[in-house]
Amino acid sequence: METLSEQACFGGVQGFYRHESKAVGGPMRFAVYKPPQAAKGKVPVVTYLAGLTCTEETFTIKAGAQRVAAQLGLMLVMPDTSPRATRLPGDDASWDFGIGAGFYLDATAQPWKSAYRMYSYVTGELRETINASFPARPDRQGIFGHSMGGHGALTLALRNPDKYRTVSAFAPIVAPMRVPWGQKAFSNYLGPDQAAWRDYDASELVRHHKFPGTILVDQGLADKFLADQLKPELFEMACKHAGQPLTLRRQEGYDHSYYFIQTFIEDHLKHHAAGLG
């Protein structure tokens, strides 16, 4: 692992790092905020998955999360949103597929399956690196995200309750099989068989994979993607039918931006801190 930079921040350390990933076949960048409590021992970890076009820097710079994380004693981990080193034909042809749009799945279709394996990267290699190289508590970890990253957080948590004890999301894509963003990504990454898509659709997964805790979701009602791409009511209905505890907060006047995330980041980090102990 290579340290790219480290800066003092609210009594802790904000760092940016790079390491080689076997899952994606090349180097991956990620950011870590170590709270001041980490200087004395291991602390709980919350991993944040960013949305379309974002990098490991987006949340780190824009969300204003470090102040609250320092108060709560939470380590924050922010990976990139896709492989960058391995270039494939058409990977930069559109903003909602390819580079910056890995959708936190393991691709099975050519040529994407050679590198677009963000599910294995986040749940495997990244966790292992954090646990081995930072003062992280392996048994006290949560996950959250925004938009595409909210989709990732929900699906990773539902499929891996042994790894993630808490989960939350800002404006997540909750039913990717039924919206244009998800249909575009899944048909290219996973192929035409929609049975394979269900493994990465939170509204489908929750029917058979109940999460042992309350899921927190915030959705802005002024979000321009609300009706066509996000459809939180579908996840709400699926959770109700499955008996999955869900707190879905519809926030009047808020859009899809990081101003929305800044406003409610404290609530989300407190949600994780309460569940991680």
PDB file of N, CA and C in Angstrom, residues 46-50 59 142-158 166-174 202 211 214-220 223 230 232 235 246-251 255-258 260-261 264-265 267-269 271-272:
ATOM      1  N   VAL A  46     -16.857   2.802   9.051  1.00  0.00           N
ATOM      2  CA  VAL A  46     -17.995   2.940   8.151  1.00  0.00           C
ATOM      3  C   VAL A  46     -17.456   3.234   6.755  1.00  0.00           C
ATOM      4  N   THR A  47     -17.820   2.395   5.801  1.00  0.00           N
ATOM      5  CA  THR A  47     -17.389   2.563   4.411  1.00  0.00           C
ATOM      6  C   THR A  47     -18.459   3.311   3.629  1.00  0.00           C
ATOM      7  N   TYR A  48     -18.043   4.316   2.882  1.00  0.00           N
ATOM      8  CA  TYR A  48     -18.969   5.111   2.068  1.00  0.00           C
ATOM      9  C   TYR A  48     -18.747   4.830   0.592  1.00  0.00           C
ATOM     10  N   LEU A  49     -19.811   4.488  -0.119  1.00  0.00           N
ATOM     11  CA  LEU A  49     -19.762   4.222  -1.552  1.00  0.00           C
ATOM     12  C   LEU A  49     -20.378   5.410  -2.302  1.00  0.00           C
ATOM     13  N   ALA A  50     -19.598   6.017  -3.161  1.00  0.00           N
ATOM     14  CA  ALA A  50     -20.036   7.218  -3.867  1.00  0.00           C
ATOM     15  C   ALA A  50     -20.838   6.871  -5.117  1.00  0.00           C
ATOM     16  N   PHE A  59     -16.845  12.475  -1.642  1.00  0.00           N
ATOM     17  CA  PHE A  59     -17.414  12.530  -0.303  1.00  0.00           C
ATOM     18  C   PHE A  59     -16.410  13.109   0.687  1.00  0.00           C
ATOM     19  N   GLY A 142     -19.766  -0.811   9.270  1.00  0.00           N
ATOM     20  CA  GLY A 142     -21.017  -0.477   8.610  1.00  0.00           C
ATOM     21  C   GLY A 142     -20.735   0.042   7.217  1.00  0.00           C
ATOM     22  N   ILE A 143     -21.815   0.316   6.475  1.00  0.00           N
ATOM     23  CA  ILE A 143     -21.663   0.770   5.097  1.00  0.00           C
ATOM     24  C   ILE A 143     -22.806   1.706   4.733  1.00  0.00           C
ATOM     25  N   PHE A 144     -22.483   2.753   3.954  1.00  0.00           N
ATOM     26  CA  PHE A 144     -23.516   3.642   3.458  1.00  0.00           C
ATOM     27  C   PHE A 144     -23.067   4.236   2.132  1.00  0.00           C
ATOM     28  N   GLY A 145     -23.970   4.956   1.464  1.00  0.00           N
ATOM     29  CA  GLY A 145     -23.613   5.497   0.161  1.00  0.00           C
ATOM     30  C   GLY A 145     -24.695   6.391  -0.404  1.00  0.00           C
ATOM     31  N   HIS A 146     -24.405   6.934  -1.586  1.00  0.00           N
ATOM     32  CA  HIS A 146     -25.282   7.903  -2.244  1.00  0.00           C
ATOM     33  C   HIS A 146     -25.581   7.460  -3.661  1.00  0.00           C
ATOM     34  N   SER A 147     -26.851   7.461  -4.047  1.00  0.00           N
ATOM     35  CA  SER A 147     -27.280   7.194  -5.420  1.00  0.00           C
ATOM     36  C   SER A 147     -26.806   5.804  -5.868  1.00  0.00           C
ATOM     37  N   MET A 148     -25.927   5.708  -6.871  1.00  0.00           N
ATOM     38  CA  MET A 148     -25.361   4.410  -7.226  1.00  0.00           C
ATOM     39  C   MET A 148     -24.685   3.774  -6.009  1.00  0.00           C
ATOM     40  N   GLY A 149     -24.038   4.588  -5.188  1.00  0.00           N
ATOM     41  CA  GLY A 149     -23.401   4.080  -3.979  1.00  0.00           C
ATOM     42  C   GLY A 149     -24.397   3.665  -2.916  1.00  0.00           C
ATOM     43  N   GLY A 150     -25.571   4.301  -2.909  1.00  0.00           N
ATOM     44  CA  GLY A 150     -26.638   3.853  -2.024  1.00  0.00           C
ATOM     45  C   GLY A 150     -27.133   2.480  -2.428  1.00  0.00           C
ATOM     46  N   HIS A 151     -27.270   2.276  -3.734  1.00  0.00           N
ATOM     47  CA  HIS A 151     -27.572   0.944  -4.260  1.00  0.00           C
ATOM     48  C   HIS A 151     -26.513  -0.049  -3.790  1.00  0.00           C
ATOM     49  N   GLY A 152     -25.242   0.320  -3.913  1.00  0.00           N
ATOM     50  CA  GLY A 152     -24.169  -0.569  -3.490  1.00  0.00           C
ATOM     51  C   GLY A 152     -24.227  -0.878  -2.012  1.00  0.00           C
ATOM     52  N   ALA A 153     -24.450   0.136  -1.198  1.00  0.00           N
ATOM     53  CA  ALA A 153     -24.495  -0.068   0.252  1.00  0.00           C
ATOM     54  C   ALA A 153     -25.614  -1.022   0.638  1.00  0.00           C
ATOM     55  N   LEU A 154     -26.788  -0.834   0.068  1.00  0.00           N
ATOM     56  CA  LEU A 154     -27.927  -1.689   0.403  1.00  0.00           C
ATOM     57  C   LEU A 154     -27.684  -3.132  -0.025  1.00  0.00           C
ATOM     58  N   THR A 155     -27.190  -3.323  -1.233  1.00  0.00           N
ATOM     59  CA  THR A 155     -27.003  -4.689  -1.721  1.00  0.00           C
ATOM     60  C   THR A 155     -25.856  -5.396  -1.011  1.00  0.00           C
ATOM     61  N   LEU A 156     -24.766  -4.692  -0.750  1.00  0.00           N
ATOM     62  CA  LEU A 156     -23.650  -5.305  -0.042  1.00  0.00           C
ATOM     63  C   LEU A 156     -24.037  -5.671   1.383  1.00  0.00           C
ATOM     64  N   ALA A 157     -24.803  -4.798   2.038  1.00  0.00           N
ATOM     65  CA  ALA A 157     -25.218  -5.085   3.413  1.00  0.00           C
ATOM     66  C   ALA A 157     -26.207  -6.244   3.465  1.00  0.00           C
ATOM     67  N   LEU A 158     -27.171  -6.259   2.554  1.00  0.00           N
ATOM     68  CA  LEU A 158     -28.163  -7.333   2.554  1.00  0.00           C
ATOM     69  C   LEU A 158     -27.522  -8.688   2.281  1.00  0.00           C
ATOM     70  N   THR A 166     -24.304  -2.288  10.187  1.00  0.00           N
ATOM     71  CA  THR A 166     -25.199  -1.157  10.007  1.00  0.00           C
ATOM     72  C   THR A 166     -25.191  -0.730   8.543  1.00  0.00           C
ATOM     73  N   VAL A 167     -26.292  -0.112   8.100  1.00  0.00           N
ATOM     74  CA  VAL A 167     -26.383   0.338   6.716  1.00  0.00           C
ATOM     75  C   VAL A 167     -27.320   1.540   6.621  1.00  0.00           C
ATOM     76  N   SER A 168     -26.967   2.466   5.734  1.00  0.00           N
ATOM     77  CA  SER A 168     -27.848   3.593   5.437  1.00  0.00           C
ATOM     78  C   SER A 168     -27.543   4.083   4.034  1.00  0.00           C
ATOM     79  N   ALA A 169     -28.409   4.962   3.513  1.00  0.00           N
ATOM     80  CA  ALA A 169     -28.225   5.435   2.146  1.00  0.00           C
ATOM     81  C   ALA A 169     -28.874   6.794   1.940  1.00  0.00           C
ATOM     82  N   PHE A 170     -28.245   7.588   1.084  1.00  0.00           N
ATOM     83  CA  PHE A 170     -28.800   8.847   0.608  1.00  0.00           C
ATOM     84  C   PHE A 170     -29.281   8.639  -0.834  1.00  0.00           C
ATOM     85  N   ALA A 171     -30.545   8.887  -1.091  1.00  0.00           N
ATOM     86  CA  ALA A 171     -31.112   8.844  -2.448  1.00  0.00           C
ATOM     87  C   ALA A 171     -30.619   7.634  -3.244  1.00  0.00           C
ATOM     88  N   PRO A 172     -30.800   6.426  -2.715  1.00  0.00           N
ATOM     89  CA  PRO A 172     -30.262   5.247  -3.400  1.00  0.00           C
ATOM     90  C   PRO A 172     -31.089   4.821  -4.602  1.00  0.00           C
ATOM     91  N   ILE A 173     -30.414   4.149  -5.547  1.00  0.00           N
ATOM     92  CA  ILE A 173     -31.112   3.447  -6.623  1.00  0.00           C
ATOM     93  C   ILE A 173     -31.567   2.125  -6.012  1.00  0.00           C
ATOM     94  N   VAL A 174     -32.825   2.021  -5.636  1.00  0.00           N
ATOM     95  CA  VAL A 174     -33.278   0.878  -4.844  1.00  0.00           C
ATOM     96  C   VAL A 174     -33.827  -0.270  -5.683  1.00  0.00           C
ATOM     97  N   ALA A 202     -31.697  -4.221  -4.582  1.00  0.00           N
ATOM     98  CA  ALA A 202     -32.070  -4.223  -3.164  1.00  0.00           C
ATOM     99  C   ALA A 202     -33.530  -4.589  -2.951  1.00  0.00           C
ATOM    100  N   PHE A 211     -32.037  -7.872   6.705  1.00  0.00           N
ATOM    101  CA  PHE A 211     -30.890  -7.301   7.410  1.00  0.00           C
ATOM    102  C   PHE A 211     -31.209  -7.214   8.901  1.00  0.00           C
ATOM    103  N   THR A 214     -32.176  -1.895  11.566  1.00  0.00           N
ATOM    104  CA  THR A 214     -32.982  -0.933  10.822  1.00  0.00           C
ATOM    105  C   THR A 214     -32.150  -0.276   9.728  1.00  0.00           C
ATOM    106  N   ILE A 215     -32.688  -0.220   8.530  1.00  0.00           N
ATOM    107  CA  ILE A 215     -32.058   0.471   7.408  1.00  0.00           C
ATOM    108  C   ILE A 215     -32.536   1.914   7.397  1.00  0.00           C
ATOM    109  N   LEU A 216     -31.599   2.860   7.325  1.00  0.00           N
ATOM    110  CA  LEU A 216     -31.947   4.281   7.266  1.00  0.00           C
ATOM    111  C   LEU A 216     -31.743   4.793   5.840  1.00  0.00           C
ATOM    112  N   VAL A 217     -32.776   5.426   5.284  1.00  0.00           N
ATOM    113  CA  VAL A 217     -32.691   6.019   3.953  1.00  0.00           C
ATOM    114  C   VAL A 217     -33.245   7.437   3.998  1.00  0.00           C
ATOM    115  N   ASP A 218     -32.482   8.384   3.463  1.00  0.00           N
ATOM    116  CA  ASP A 218     -32.967   9.746   3.267  1.00  0.00           C
ATOM    117  C   ASP A 218     -33.121  10.002   1.782  1.00  0.00           C
ATOM    118  N   GLN A 219     -34.256  10.596   1.398  1.00  0.00           N
ATOM    119  CA  GLN A 219     -34.535  10.915   0.000  1.00  0.00           C
ATOM    120  C   GLN A 219     -35.087  12.338  -0.103  1.00  0.00           C
ATOM    121  N   GLY A 220     -34.420  13.170  -0.902  1.00  0.00           N
ATOM    122  CA  GLY A 220     -34.910  14.518  -1.131  1.00  0.00           C
ATOM    123  C   GLY A 220     -36.075  14.530  -2.103  1.00  0.00           C
ATOM    124  N   ASP A 223     -35.414  16.066  -5.687  1.00  0.00           N
ATOM    125  CA  ASP A 223     -34.422  15.327  -6.460  1.00  0.00           C
ATOM    126  C   ASP A 223     -34.953  15.100  -7.879  1.00  0.00           C
ATOM    127  N   LEU A 230     -34.961   6.580  -9.046  1.00  0.00           N
ATOM    128  CA  LEU A 230     -34.757   6.203  -7.647  1.00  0.00           C
ATOM    129  C   LEU A 230     -35.913   5.392  -7.066  1.00  0.00           C
ATOM    130  N   PRO A 232     -38.057   5.284  -4.387  1.00  0.00           N
ATOM    131  CA  PRO A 232     -37.920   4.709  -3.045  1.00  0.00           C
ATOM    132  C   PRO A 232     -39.149   3.932  -2.583  1.00  0.00           C
ATOM    133  N   PHE A 235     -38.755   0.108  -2.763  1.00  0.00           N
ATOM    134  CA  PHE A 235     -38.010  -0.515  -1.652  1.00  0.00           C
ATOM    135  C   PHE A 235     -38.842  -0.484  -0.379  1.00  0.00           C
ATOM    136  N   LEU A 246     -37.273  -0.451   8.308  1.00  0.00           N
ATOM    137  CA  LEU A 246     -36.783   0.608   7.426  1.00  0.00           C
ATOM    138  C   LEU A 246     -37.256   1.953   7.939  1.00  0.00           C
ATOM    139  N   THR A 247     -36.339   2.897   8.028  1.00  0.00           N
ATOM    140  CA  THR A 247     -36.700   4.292   8.280  1.00  0.00           C
ATOM    141  C   THR A 247     -36.432   5.056   6.995  1.00  0.00           C
ATOM    142  N   LEU A 248     -37.479   5.394   6.266  1.00  0.00           N
ATOM    143  CA  LEU A 248     -37.373   6.145   5.017  1.00  0.00           C
ATOM    144  C   LEU A 248     -37.869   7.558   5.273  1.00  0.00           C
ATOM    145  N   ARG A 249     -36.947   8.516   5.205  1.00  0.00           N
ATOM    146  CA  ARG A 249     -37.289   9.909   5.488  1.00  0.00           C
ATOM    147  C   ARG A 249     -37.324  10.688   4.169  1.00  0.00           C
ATOM    148  N   ARG A 250     -38.462  11.239   3.843  1.00  0.00           N
ATOM    149  CA  ARG A 250     -38.628  12.054   2.641  1.00  0.00           C
ATOM    150  C   ARG A 250     -38.435  13.515   3.029  1.00  0.00           C
ATOM    151  N   GLN A 251     -37.404  14.131   2.462  1.00  0.00           N
ATOM    152  CA  GLN A 251     -36.987  15.468   2.896  1.00  0.00           C
ATOM    153  C   GLN A 251     -37.428  16.528   1.890  1.00  0.00           C
ATOM    154  N   ASP A 255     -32.429  18.210  -2.904  1.00  0.00           N
ATOM    155  CA  ASP A 255     -32.187  17.606  -4.208  1.00  0.00           C
ATOM    156  C   ASP A 255     -31.188  16.448  -4.091  1.00  0.00           C
ATOM    157  N   HIS A 256     -30.473  16.166  -5.169  1.00  0.00           N
ATOM    158  CA  HIS A 256     -29.563  15.019  -5.236  1.00  0.00           C
ATOM    159  C   HIS A 256     -28.119  15.387  -4.900  1.00  0.00           C
ATOM    160  N   SER A 257     -27.873  16.628  -4.509  1.00  0.00           N
ATOM    161  CA  SER A 257     -26.517  17.149  -4.386  1.00  0.00           C
ATOM    162  C   SER A 257     -25.890  16.843  -3.029  1.00  0.00           C
ATOM    163  N   TYR A 258     -24.633  17.250  -2.891  1.00  0.00           N
ATOM    164  CA  TYR A 258     -23.938  17.077  -1.622  1.00  0.00           C
ATOM    165  C   TYR A 258     -24.372  18.086  -0.566  1.00  0.00           C
ATOM    166  N   PHE A 260     -27.460  18.269   0.192  1.00  0.00           N
ATOM    167  CA  PHE A 260     -28.393  17.331   0.823  1.00  0.00           C
ATOM    168  C   PHE A 260     -27.633  16.396   1.773  1.00  0.00           C
ATOM    169  N   ILE A 261     -26.532  15.837   1.303  1.00  0.00           N
ATOM    170  CA  ILE A 261     -25.751  14.924   2.134  1.00  0.00           C
ATOM    171  C   ILE A 261     -25.164  15.643   3.340  1.00  0.00           C
ATOM    172  N   PHE A 264     -27.676  16.019   6.288  1.00  0.00           N
ATOM    173  CA  PHE A 264     -28.113  14.859   7.062  1.00  0.00           C
ATOM    174  C   PHE A 264     -26.992  13.880   7.407  1.00  0.00           C
ATOM    175  N   ILE A 265     -25.740  14.256   7.121  1.00  0.00           N
ATOM    176  CA  ILE A 265     -24.627  13.352   7.385  1.00  0.00           C
ATOM    177  C   ILE A 265     -24.498  13.031   8.876  1.00  0.00           C
ATOM    178  N   ASP A 267     -26.868  12.734  11.098  1.00  0.00           N
ATOM    179  CA  ASP A 267     -27.865  11.713  11.445  1.00  0.00           C
ATOM    180  C   ASP A 267     -27.399  10.321  11.030  1.00  0.00           C
ATOM    181  N   HIS A 268     -26.815  10.230   9.838  1.00  0.00           N
ATOM    182  CA  HIS A 268     -26.386   8.928   9.348  1.00  0.00           C
ATOM    183  C   HIS A 268     -25.211   8.377  10.152  1.00  0.00           C
ATOM    184  N   LEU A 269     -24.254   9.229  10.468  1.00  0.00           N
ATOM    185  CA  LEU A 269     -23.112   8.740  11.246  1.00  0.00           C
ATOM    186  C   LEU A 269     -23.534   8.362  12.672  1.00  0.00           C
ATOM    187  N   HIS A 271     -26.454   7.133  13.385  1.00  0.00           N
ATOM    188  CA  HIS A 271     -27.132   5.856  13.162  1.00  0.00           C
ATOM    189  C   HIS A 271     -26.126   4.705  13.181  1.00  0.00           C
ATOM    190  N   HIS A 272     -24.999   4.909  12.508  1.00  0.00           N
ATOM    191  CA  HIS A 272     -23.967   3.874  12.472  1.00  0.00           C
ATOM    192  C   HIS A 272     -23.287   3.727  13.826  1.00  0.00           C
TER     193      HIS A 272
END
